[in-house]
């Protein structure tokens, strides 16, 4: 940004300060010692009263306030004396007073401009009421699941020539982004658009404020969970939960323009090709080697189906993952993070491109989400794709179905908040070794006497199990196991990651009897430190691993993926081929 009329885009050195020269009455740029001989002093830019709220220069960090310890003009750094004896101290004090008062006015004006720009960015966002789909929003102390949807809607200037210009906007590219509870890693799961799946009934908000339920469908393409029959992004969220068993917290949706504007704002996205490409459909024409793509070229790269691999949507997904990984690396690079011009261009492009749910419908909320993500190392972000097979019902292969043998362990790992990265696997292995002694102690909880069934008091809660699980379990315990003192407490105050039984030390015999009846593992037992009063029930909270009473809990979450599951880390550049 050429805010200081230096004639070229460059960043402000932290030691450079705008200060008032009492001899001239003008602000001057006080340079650090190394640059003072090379760069001239120039007048500080004045804030125009007619400046647009959207002007990125309004809250520019290029005009910092004076820092403690900075010397005013006319003095030497390091506390040297004034050239004109004792009078210099008085002039310095006067200059500091004038500077302080004027800077206060500038800061107030800058804050107002920053607020106007902030309000402008809020106005860029499009917000969709998803009629109760998802959890209601991500939480700081829990794992986060954000659904990122790229639509094939051809809205916007310059997009008319891409494929079906009348498309209502289907879920063309869908990525479930899982952020670990401890914020150490993340997994980006791509869901193929041509996957045959079940779409549940979807309540959708209408323009008049009413809610209309769009009927579900079986045996249809995943991408029709958006747009078709008036379905909104909330329906895609519901479909993802039906498909994966993972409930989505929030969604972000972008169209073709997002790829063009974001790639341009970041200054181009580096890509690598192992061969020359000339795809007539996407209009991608590139030579073998490295390129930096933005705008129309970037969009052509992520849209091409005929340039790489076996020309399928699955290979296009890999290309898109490579592009997104490269864009992440570019956004986190020093050149982007320290450039005010790129920062404001990205803010403008991103907010204009986004449609979000109400849980992310402001810059404050998006900033909160960014705060949760900012410390994740790119080497701990893994791209993968839901494993699929060609649809066996088709002679001409056009759609795919889930490969359960590979998909089940992958989805279990995501639901269990297990990282897919090598670095995290090593850390997990070390943690498991350290927990070996604790595991042995946990197993010991199942050793000892069992209380008679009629003496077992337990309150049953549903904390993430199947709908009606608490009621079903109560009936089973009372009628099949003789535990007549069990009670149904409905939904738990908060969800749990796995089924757990909480009890006091003096209820250990009851806990063992209940664990035997339900087949609970030792890891489900949570013993307290103080005894319970008479007639106080234990607390059984059914989690997502609970299927039905009398059926063992879901098997332990695997710690490693099957070899055939595709994956790639965001920090690694891979050439498309």
Coordinates of N, CA, C and O in Angstrom, one line a residue, residues 25 37 42 46 79 133 170 177 187 232 267 307 363 403 417 435-436 449 454 477 490 510 534 572:
X25 N 5.0 22.8 12.1 CA 3.6 22.5 12.3 C 3.0 21.4 11.5 O 1.8 21.1 11.5
X37 N 18.7 7.7 6.1 CA 19.6 8.3 5.0 C 19.0 8.0 3.6 O 19.4 8.6 2.7
X42 N 8.2 13.0 4.6 CA 7.0 13.4 3.9 C 5.9 13.8 4.8 O 5.9 13.4 6.0
X46 N -3.7 13.3 5.4 CA -4.8 13.7 6.2 C -6.1 12.9 5.9 O -6.3 12.5 4.7
X79 N 18.9 9.2 24.2 CA 18.9 10.2 25.3 C 20.0 11.3 25.2 O 20.4 11.9 26.1
X133 N -30.9 -26.3 11.9 CA -29.9 -27.4 11.5 C -28.6 -27.1 12.3 O -28.2 -26.0 12.6
X170 N -26.0 -26.0 -6.8 CA -25.9 -27.2 -6.0 C -24.6 -27.3 -5.2 O -23.7 -26.4 -5.3
X177 N -14.9 -29.5 7.6 CA -13.7 -29.1 8.2 C -13.8 -29.4 9.7 O -14.6 -28.7 10.4
X187 N -8.9 -31.8 10.3 CA -9.1 -32.7 9.2 C -10.1 -32.1 8.2 O -11.2 -31.6 8.7
X232 N -31.9 -25.5 1.2 CA -30.9 -24.6 1.5 C -29.7 -25.3 2.2 O -29.7 -26.5 2.3
X267 N -2.7 -12.4 -4.1 CA -1.6 -12.2 -5.0 C -1.2 -13.3 -5.9 O -0.1 -13.4 -6.5
X307 N -8.3 -32.5 -17.1 CA -6.8 -32.3 -17.2 C -6.0 -33.2 -16.5 O -4.8 -33.5 -16.9
X363 N -18.7 -10.1 11.7 CA -17.3 -10.1 11.7 C -16.8 -10.5 13.1 O -15.7 -11.2 13.2
X403 N -17.7 -46.5 0.3 CA -16.9 -47.8 0.6 C -16.9 -47.9 2.1 O -16.0 -47.4 2.8
X417 N -12.2 -37.5 17.4 CA -11.3 -36.4 17.5 C -9.8 -36.9 17.4 O -9.0 -36.4 18.2
X435 N -0.3 -43.2 29.6 CA -1.6 -43.5 30.2 C -1.8 -45.0 30.6 O -2.8 -45.4 31.1
X436 N -0.8 -45.8 30.3 CA -0.9 -47.3 30.5 C -1.2 -47.6 31.9 O -2.1 -48.5 32.2
X449 N -17.4 -56.7 44.4 CA -18.8 -57.2 44.5 C -19.8 -56.5 43.6 O -19.6 -55.4 43.2
X454 N -32.2 -55.2 42.3 CA -33.2 -54.3 42.9 C -32.6 -53.2 43.7 O -33.4 -52.3 44.0
X477 N -34.0 -51.9 31.4 CA -33.4 -52.1 32.7 C -34.5 -52.6 33.7 O -34.2 -53.6 34.5
X490 N -34.4 -37.9 30.5 CA -34.4 -37.3 29.2 C -33.0 -36.8 28.7 O -32.0 -37.5 29.0
X510 N -23.0 -51.1 42.9 CA -24.1 -50.9 42.0 C -23.6 -50.6 40.6 O -24.1 -51.1 39.6
X534 N -27.8 -41.6 51.0 CA -28.7 -42.7 50.8 C -29.7 -42.3 49.7 O -30.2 -41.2 49.7
X572 N 2.4 -29.4 2.4 CA 3.2 -30.0 1.3 C 2.6 -29.7 0.0 O 1.4 -29.8 -0.3

